[in-house]
Amino acid sequence: MMSRILIFGVLLATCSIAFASDPSPLQDFCVADANSPVLVNGVVCKDAKLVKADDFLFRGLHVMGNTSNDVGSNVTAVTVAELAGLNTLGISLARIDFAPGGINPPHTHPRATEVLTVIEGSLLVGFVTSNPDNRLFTKMLEKGDVFVFPQGLIHFQKNVGYGHALAIAGLSSQNPGVITIANAVFGSNPDIAEDILAKAFQVDIKVVRQIQSKF
Ligand SMILES: *[C@@H]1O[C@H](CO)[C@@H](O)[C@H](O)[C@H]1NC(C)=O
Ligand SMILES: *[C@@H]1O[C@H](CO)[C@@H](O)[C@H](O)[C@H]1NC(C)=O
Protein backbone atom coordinates (compact mmCIF):
# COMPACT_ATOMS: atom_id res chain seq x y z
CA MET A 1 0.00 0.00 0.00
CA MET A 2 2.74 2.38 1.09
CA SER A 3 4.84 1.61 -2.00
CA ARG A 4 1.84 2.10 -4.28
CA ILE A 5 1.28 5.56 -2.81
CA LEU A 6 4.99 6.24 -3.27
CA ILE A 7 4.91 5.17 -6.94
CA PHE A 8 1.83 7.31 -7.52
CA GLY A 9 3.62 10.26 -5.92
CA VAL A 10 6.70 9.76 -8.09
CA LEU A 11 4.49 9.49 -11.21
CA LEU A 12 2.68 12.71 -10.28
CA ALA A 13 5.97 14.53 -9.70
CA THR A 14 7.36 13.27 -13.02
CA CYS A 15 4.24 14.37 -14.88
CA SER A 16 4.23 17.85 -13.38
CA ILE A 17 7.90 18.27 -14.38
CA ALA A 18 7.19 17.03 -17.91
CA PHE A 19 4.27 19.44 -18.39
CA ALA A 20 5.93 22.46 -16.76
CA SER A 21 8.45 23.09 -19.54
CA ASP A 22 9.49 22.08 -23.04
CA PRO A 23 9.96 18.31 -23.51
CA SER A 24 13.50 17.01 -22.95
CA PRO A 25 15.71 16.29 -25.98
CA LEU A 26 16.04 12.66 -27.14
CA GLN A 27 19.42 13.24 -28.84
CA ASP A 28 22.39 15.64 -28.50
CA PHE A 29 20.69 18.20 -30.72
CA CYS A 30 17.87 18.56 -33.21
CA VAL A 31 18.62 21.61 -35.31
CA ALA A 32 15.33 22.97 -36.66
CA ASP A 33 14.72 22.21 -40.34
CA ALA A 34 12.56 25.20 -41.23
CA ASN A 35 11.88 23.77 -44.71
CA SER A 36 10.31 20.50 -43.63
CA PRO A 37 6.59 20.23 -44.44
CA VAL A 38 6.13 17.77 -41.55
CA LEU A 39 4.25 19.23 -38.58
CA VAL A 40 5.31 18.07 -35.12
CA ASN A 41 5.30 19.49 -31.59
CA GLY A 42 8.38 21.66 -32.14
CA VAL A 43 10.33 21.59 -35.40
CA VAL A 44 11.61 18.60 -37.39
CA CYS A 45 15.36 17.87 -37.07
CA LYS A 46 17.78 18.65 -39.85
CA ASP A 47 19.94 15.62 -40.82
CA ALA A 48 22.66 15.58 -38.10
CA LYS A 49 25.33 14.90 -40.77
CA LEU A 50 24.51 18.25 -42.41
CA VAL A 51 24.57 20.27 -39.17
CA LYS A 52 27.23 22.99 -38.95
CA ALA A 53 28.52 25.26 -36.17
CA ASP A 54 26.54 28.11 -37.77
CA ASP A 55 23.32 26.29 -36.84
CA PHE A 56 24.12 27.04 -33.18
CA LEU A 57 25.04 30.69 -33.79
CA PHE A 58 23.07 33.95 -33.73
CA ARG A 59 24.90 37.21 -34.29
CA GLY A 60 23.69 40.72 -33.56
CA LEU A 61 22.40 40.91 -30.00
CA HIS A 62 24.74 43.89 -29.47
CA VAL A 63 22.54 45.92 -31.86
CA MET A 64 20.08 48.24 -30.12
CA GLY A 65 16.43 47.80 -31.12
CA ASN A 66 14.54 50.82 -32.46
CA THR A 67 12.43 52.18 -29.58
CA SER A 68 10.68 54.90 -31.64
CA ASN A 69 7.21 53.39 -31.24
CA ASP A 70 4.11 53.95 -29.10
CA VAL A 71 5.45 52.09 -26.06
CA GLY A 72 9.11 53.15 -26.24
CA SER A 73 10.63 49.68 -26.11
CA ASN A 74 11.87 47.01 -28.47
CA VAL A 75 12.34 43.28 -27.96
CA THR A 76 14.94 41.42 -30.02
CA ALA A 77 14.09 37.75 -29.56
CA VAL A 78 16.46 34.84 -30.05
CA THR A 79 14.06 31.90 -30.11
CA VAL A 80 14.09 28.77 -32.28
CA ALA A 81 12.80 30.96 -35.13
CA GLU A 82 16.06 32.97 -35.09
CA LEU A 83 18.44 30.25 -33.87
CA ALA A 84 17.63 26.80 -35.33
CA GLY A 85 20.00 25.04 -32.90
CA LEU A 86 17.68 25.89 -29.98
CA ASN A 87 15.14 23.33 -31.19
CA THR A 88 14.28 20.81 -28.39
CA LEU A 89 16.63 22.51 -25.89
CA GLY A 90 13.95 24.37 -23.90
CA ILE A 91 15.55 27.81 -23.67
CA SER A 92 15.69 31.14 -25.49
CA LEU A 93 16.91 34.69 -25.00
CA ALA A 94 15.74 38.24 -25.57
CA ARG A 95 17.28 41.71 -25.61
CA ILE A 96 14.94 44.46 -24.45
CA ASP A 97 15.73 48.12 -25.18
CA PHE A 98 13.89 51.00 -23.49
CA ALA A 99 13.74 54.68 -24.36
CA PRO A 100 13.48 56.97 -21.30
CA GLY A 101 9.95 56.40 -19.93
CA GLY A 102 9.49 53.42 -22.27
CA ILE A 103 7.54 50.37 -21.17
CA ASN A 104 7.39 46.73 -22.12
CA PRO A 105 3.58 46.57 -21.73
CA PRO A 106 1.78 43.97 -19.59
CA HIS A 107 2.13 40.60 -21.33
CA THR A 108 2.53 36.89 -20.60
CA HIS A 109 4.61 34.07 -22.02
CA PRO A 110 2.26 31.06 -22.16
CA ARG A 111 5.14 28.58 -22.32
CA ALA A 112 7.99 30.09 -20.28
CA THR A 113 9.33 31.45 -17.04
CA GLU A 114 11.50 34.52 -17.65
CA VAL A 115 14.61 35.60 -15.75
CA LEU A 116 15.64 39.16 -16.55
CA THR A 117 18.82 41.06 -15.76
CA VAL A 118 19.40 44.79 -16.14
CA ILE A 119 22.53 45.59 -18.15
CA GLU A 120 22.05 49.37 -18.25
CA GLY A 121 19.68 51.81 -16.55
CA SER A 122 16.87 51.43 -13.99
CA LEU A 123 13.70 49.41 -14.50
CA LEU A 124 10.49 49.22 -12.50
CA VAL A 125 9.21 45.66 -13.01
CA GLY A 126 6.32 43.60 -11.73
CA PHE A 127 4.05 40.62 -12.16
CA VAL A 128 0.52 39.80 -11.00
CA THR A 129 -0.58 36.47 -9.57
CA SER A 130 -3.60 34.54 -10.83
CA ASN A 131 -7.18 34.87 -9.48
CA PRO A 132 -8.56 35.45 -6.95
CA ASP A 133 -5.71 37.34 -5.26
CA ASN A 134 -4.20 39.16 -8.27
CA ARG A 135 -1.30 40.19 -6.05
CA LEU A 136 1.21 42.57 -7.61
CA PHE A 137 4.88 41.83 -6.92
CA THR A 138 6.93 44.83 -7.99
CA LYS A 139 10.53 46.00 -7.62
CA MET A 140 12.95 48.71 -8.75
CA LEU A 141 15.91 47.13 -10.54
CA GLU A 142 19.33 48.65 -11.10
CA LYS A 143 22.21 47.50 -13.29
CA GLY A 144 23.16 43.92 -12.35
CA ASP A 145 19.86 43.09 -10.64
CA VAL A 146 18.01 39.92 -11.64
CA PHE A 147 14.24 39.36 -11.37
CA VAL A 148 12.13 36.32 -12.25
CA PHE A 149 8.65 36.33 -13.82
CA PRO A 150 6.93 32.96 -13.20
CA GLN A 151 5.52 31.09 -16.21
CA GLY A 152 2.23 32.40 -17.61
CA LEU A 153 1.86 35.37 -15.24
CA ILE A 154 1.19 38.91 -16.54
CA HIS A 155 4.31 41.06 -16.16
CA PHE A 156 5.78 44.38 -17.34
CA GLN A 157 8.86 46.61 -17.20
CA LYS A 158 9.28 50.40 -17.28
CA ASN A 159 12.42 52.46 -17.77
CA VAL A 160 12.36 54.90 -14.86
CA GLY A 161 15.88 56.26 -15.45
CA TYR A 162 16.94 59.32 -17.46
CA GLY A 163 18.76 57.48 -20.22
CA HIS A 164 18.33 54.39 -22.38
CA ALA A 165 17.85 51.11 -20.49
CA LEU A 166 18.85 47.63 -21.58
CA ALA A 167 17.89 44.22 -20.22
CA ILE A 168 18.62 40.65 -21.23
CA ALA A 169 16.04 37.95 -20.50
CA GLY A 170 16.40 34.17 -20.51
CA LEU A 171 13.24 32.13 -21.10
CA SER A 172 12.52 28.49 -20.32
CA SER A 173 11.18 27.56 -23.77
CA GLN A 174 12.56 27.48 -27.31
CA ASN A 175 9.30 29.20 -28.27
CA PRO A 176 7.96 31.10 -25.22
CA GLY A 177 5.16 32.91 -27.07
CA VAL A 178 3.98 36.41 -26.15
CA ILE A 179 0.45 37.59 -25.41
CA THR A 180 0.42 41.36 -25.02
CA ILE A 181 -2.74 41.97 -23.04
CA ALA A 182 -3.87 45.24 -24.66
CA ASN A 183 -3.23 44.01 -28.21
CA ALA A 184 -4.84 40.61 -27.64
CA VAL A 185 -7.96 42.00 -25.97
CA PHE A 186 -8.50 45.23 -27.94
CA GLY A 187 -6.72 44.35 -31.18
CA SER A 188 -7.82 40.77 -31.87
CA ASN A 189 -8.62 39.74 -35.44
CA PRO A 190 -11.58 39.90 -35.80
CA ASP A 191 -12.57 42.16 -32.87
CA ILE A 192 -14.07 40.76 -29.68
CA ALA A 193 -17.64 42.20 -29.63
CA GLU A 194 -17.55 45.66 -28.04
CA ASP A 195 -20.45 44.93 -25.65
CA ILE A 196 -18.43 42.05 -24.21
CA LEU A 197 -15.42 44.30 -23.63
CA ALA A 198 -17.62 47.12 -22.26
CA LYS A 199 -19.10 44.77 -19.67
CA ALA A 200 -15.78 43.06 -18.90
CA PHE A 201 -13.97 46.37 -18.30
CA GLN A 202 -17.07 48.10 -16.83
CA VAL A 203 -16.80 51.07 -19.20
CA ASP A 204 -18.92 52.71 -21.87
CA ILE A 205 -18.88 51.20 -25.39
CA LYS A 206 -17.37 54.50 -26.62
CA VAL A 207 -14.34 53.91 -24.42
CA VAL A 208 -13.98 50.38 -25.87
CA ARG A 209 -14.15 51.75 -29.44
CA GLN A 210 -11.55 54.38 -28.59
CA ILE A 211 -9.13 51.78 -27.24
CA GLN A 212 -9.83 49.37 -30.13
CA SER A 213 -8.99 52.15 -32.61
CA LYS A 214 -5.42 52.27 -31.18
CA PHE A 215 -4.76 48.60 -31.91
C1 LIG B 1 12.63 46.87 -33.19
O1 LIG B 1 13.87 47.23 -33.72
C2 LIG B 1 14.13 46.63 -35.00
C3 LIG B 1 15.55 46.96 -35.35
O2 LIG B 1 15.79 48.35 -35.26
C4 LIG B 1 13.11 47.14 -35.98
O3 LIG B 1 13.33 46.54 -37.24
C5 LIG B 1 11.72 46.80 -35.50
O4 LIG B 1 10.76 47.37 -36.35
C6 LIG B 1 11.50 47.36 -34.09
N1 LIG B 1 10.22 46.90 -33.58
C7 LIG B 1 9.31 47.72 -33.06
C8 LIG B 1 8.07 47.07 -32.54
O5 LIG B 1 9.46 48.93 -32.98
C1 LIG C 1 13.15 53.95 -35.99
O1 LIG C 1 11.78 53.77 -36.30
C2 LIG C 1 11.15 54.98 -36.68
C3 LIG C 1 9.65 54.69 -36.78
O2 LIG C 1 9.41 53.56 -37.58
C4 LIG C 1 11.78 55.48 -37.97
O3 LIG C 1 11.16 56.69 -38.36
C5 LIG C 1 13.26 55.71 -37.75
O4 LIG C 1 13.89 56.06 -38.95
C6 LIG C 1 13.93 54.44 -37.20
N1 LIG C 1 15.29 54.73 -36.81
C7 LIG C 1 16.31 53.98 -37.21
C8 LIG C 1 17.66 54.40 -36.70
O5 LIG C 1 16.19 53.02 -37.94
Coordinates of C-alpha atoms in Angstrom, one line a residue, residues 30-168:
C30 CA 17.9 18.6 -33.2
V31 CA 18.6 21.6 -35.3
A32 CA 15.3 23.0 -36.7
D33 CA 14.7 22.2 -40.3
A34 CA 12.6 25.2 -41.2
N35 CA 11.9 23.8 -44.7
S36 CA 10.3 20.5 -43.6
P37 CA 6.6 20.2 -44.4
V38 CA 6.1 17.8 -41.6
L39 CA 4.3 19.2 -38.6
V40 CA 5.3 18.1 -35.1
N41 CA 5.3 19.5 -31.6
G42 CA 8.4 21.7 -32.1
V43 CA 10.3 21.6 -35.4
V44 CA 11.6 18.6 -37.4
C45 CA 15.4 17.9 -37.1
K46 CA 17.8 18.7 -39.9
D47 CA 19.9 15.6 -40.8
A48 CA 22.7 15.6 -38.1
K49 CA 25.3 14.9 -40.8
L50 CA 24.5 18.2 -42.4
V51 CA 24.6 20.3 -39.2
K52 CA 27.2 23.0 -38.9
A53 CA 28.5 25.3 -36.2
D54 CA 26.5 28.1 -37.8
D55 CA 23.3 26.3 -36.8
F56 CA 24.1 27.0 -33.2
L57 CA 25.0 30.7 -33.8
F58 CA 23.1 33.9 -33.7
R59 CA 24.9 37.2 -34.3
G60 CA 23.7 40.7 -33.6
L61 CA 22.4 40.9 -30.0
H62 CA 24.7 43.9 -29.5
V63 CA 22.5 45.9 -31.9
M64 CA 20.1 48.2 -30.1
G65 CA 16.4 47.8 -31.1
N66 CA 14.5 50.8 -32.5
T67 CA 12.4 52.2 -29.6
S68 CA 10.7 54.9 -31.6
N69 CA 7.2 53.4 -31.2
D70 CA 4.1 54.0 -29.1
V71 CA 5.5 52.1 -26.1
G72 CA 9.1 53.2 -26.2
S73 CA 10.6 49.7 -26.1
N74 CA 11.9 47.0 -28.5
V75 CA 12.3 43.3 -28.0
T76 CA 14.9 41.4 -30.0
A77 CA 14.1 37.8 -29.6
V78 CA 16.5 34.8 -30.0
T79 CA 14.1 31.9 -30.1
V80 CA 14.1 28.8 -32.3
A81 CA 12.8 31.0 -35.1
E82 CA 16.1 33.0 -35.1
L83 CA 18.4 30.2 -33.9
A84 CA 17.6 26.8 -35.3
G85 CA 20.0 25.0 -32.9
L86 CA 17.7 25.9 -30.0
N87 CA 15.1 23.3 -31.2
T88 CA 14.3 20.8 -28.4
L89 CA 16.6 22.5 -25.9
G90 CA 14.0 24.4 -23.9
I91 CA 15.5 27.8 -23.7
S92 CA 15.7 31.1 -25.5
L93 CA 16.9 34.7 -25.0
A94 CA 15.7 38.2 -25.6
R95 CA 17.3 41.7 -25.6
I96 CA 14.9 44.5 -24.4
D97 CA 15.7 48.1 -25.2
F98 CA 13.9 51.0 -23.5
A99 CA 13.7 54.7 -24.4
P100 CA 13.5 57.0 -21.3
G101 CA 10.0 56.4 -19.9
G102 CA 9.5 53.4 -22.3
I103 CA 7.5 50.4 -21.2
N104 CA 7.4 46.7 -22.1
P105 CA 3.6 46.6 -21.7
P106 CA 1.8 44.0 -19.6
H107 CA 2.1 40.6 -21.3
T108 CA 2.5 36.9 -20.6
H109 CA 4.6 34.1 -22.0
P110 CA 2.3 31.1 -22.2
R111 CA 5.1 28.6 -22.3
A112 CA 8.0 30.1 -20.3
T113 CA 9.3 31.5 -17.0
E114 CA 11.5 34.5 -17.7
V115 CA 14.6 35.6 -15.7
L116 CA 15.6 39.2 -16.5
T117 CA 18.8 41.1 -15.8
V118 CA 19.4 44.8 -16.1
I119 CA 22.5 45.6 -18.2
E120 CA 22.1 49.4 -18.2
G121 CA 19.7 51.8 -16.5
S122 CA 16.9 51.4 -14.0
L123 CA 13.7 49.4 -14.5
L124 CA 10.5 49.2 -12.5
V125 CA 9.2 45.7 -13.0
G126 CA 6.3 43.6 -11.7
F127 CA 4.1 40.6 -12.2
V128 CA 0.5 39.8 -11.0
T129 CA -0.6 36.5 -9.6
S130 CA -3.6 34.5 -10.8
N131 CA -7.2 34.9 -9.5
P132 CA -8.6 35.4 -6.9
D133 CA -5.7 37.3 -5.3
N134 CA -4.2 39.2 -8.3
R135 CA -1.3 40.2 -6.1
L136 CA 1.2 42.6 -7.6
F137 CA 4.9 41.8 -6.9
T138 CA 6.9 44.8 -8.0
K139 CA 10.5 46.0 -7.6
M140 CA 12.9 48.7 -8.7
L141 CA 15.9 47.1 -10.5
E142 CA 19.3 48.6 -11.1
K143 CA 22.2 47.5 -13.3
G144 CA 23.2 43.9 -12.4
D145 CA 19.9 43.1 -10.6
V146 CA 18.0 39.9 -11.6
F147 CA 14.2 39.4 -11.4
V148 CA 12.1 36.3 -12.3
F149 CA 8.7 36.3 -13.8
P150 CA 6.9 33.0 -13.2
Q151 CA 5.5 31.1 -16.2
G152 CA 2.2 32.4 -17.6
L153 CA 1.9 35.4 -15.2
I154 CA 1.2 38.9 -16.5
H155 CA 4.3 41.1 -16.2
F156 CA 5.8 44.4 -17.3
Q157 CA 8.9 46.6 -17.2
K158 CA 9.3 50.4 -17.3
N159 CA 12.4 52.5 -17.8
V160 CA 12.4 54.9 -14.9
G161 CA 15.9 56.3 -15.5
Y162 CA 16.9 59.3 -17.5
G163 CA 18.8 57.5 -20.2
H164 CA 18.3 54.4 -22.4
A165 CA 17.8 51.1 -20.5
L166 CA 18.8 47.6 -21.6
A167 CA 17.9 44.2 -20.2
I168 CA 18.6 40.6 -21.2

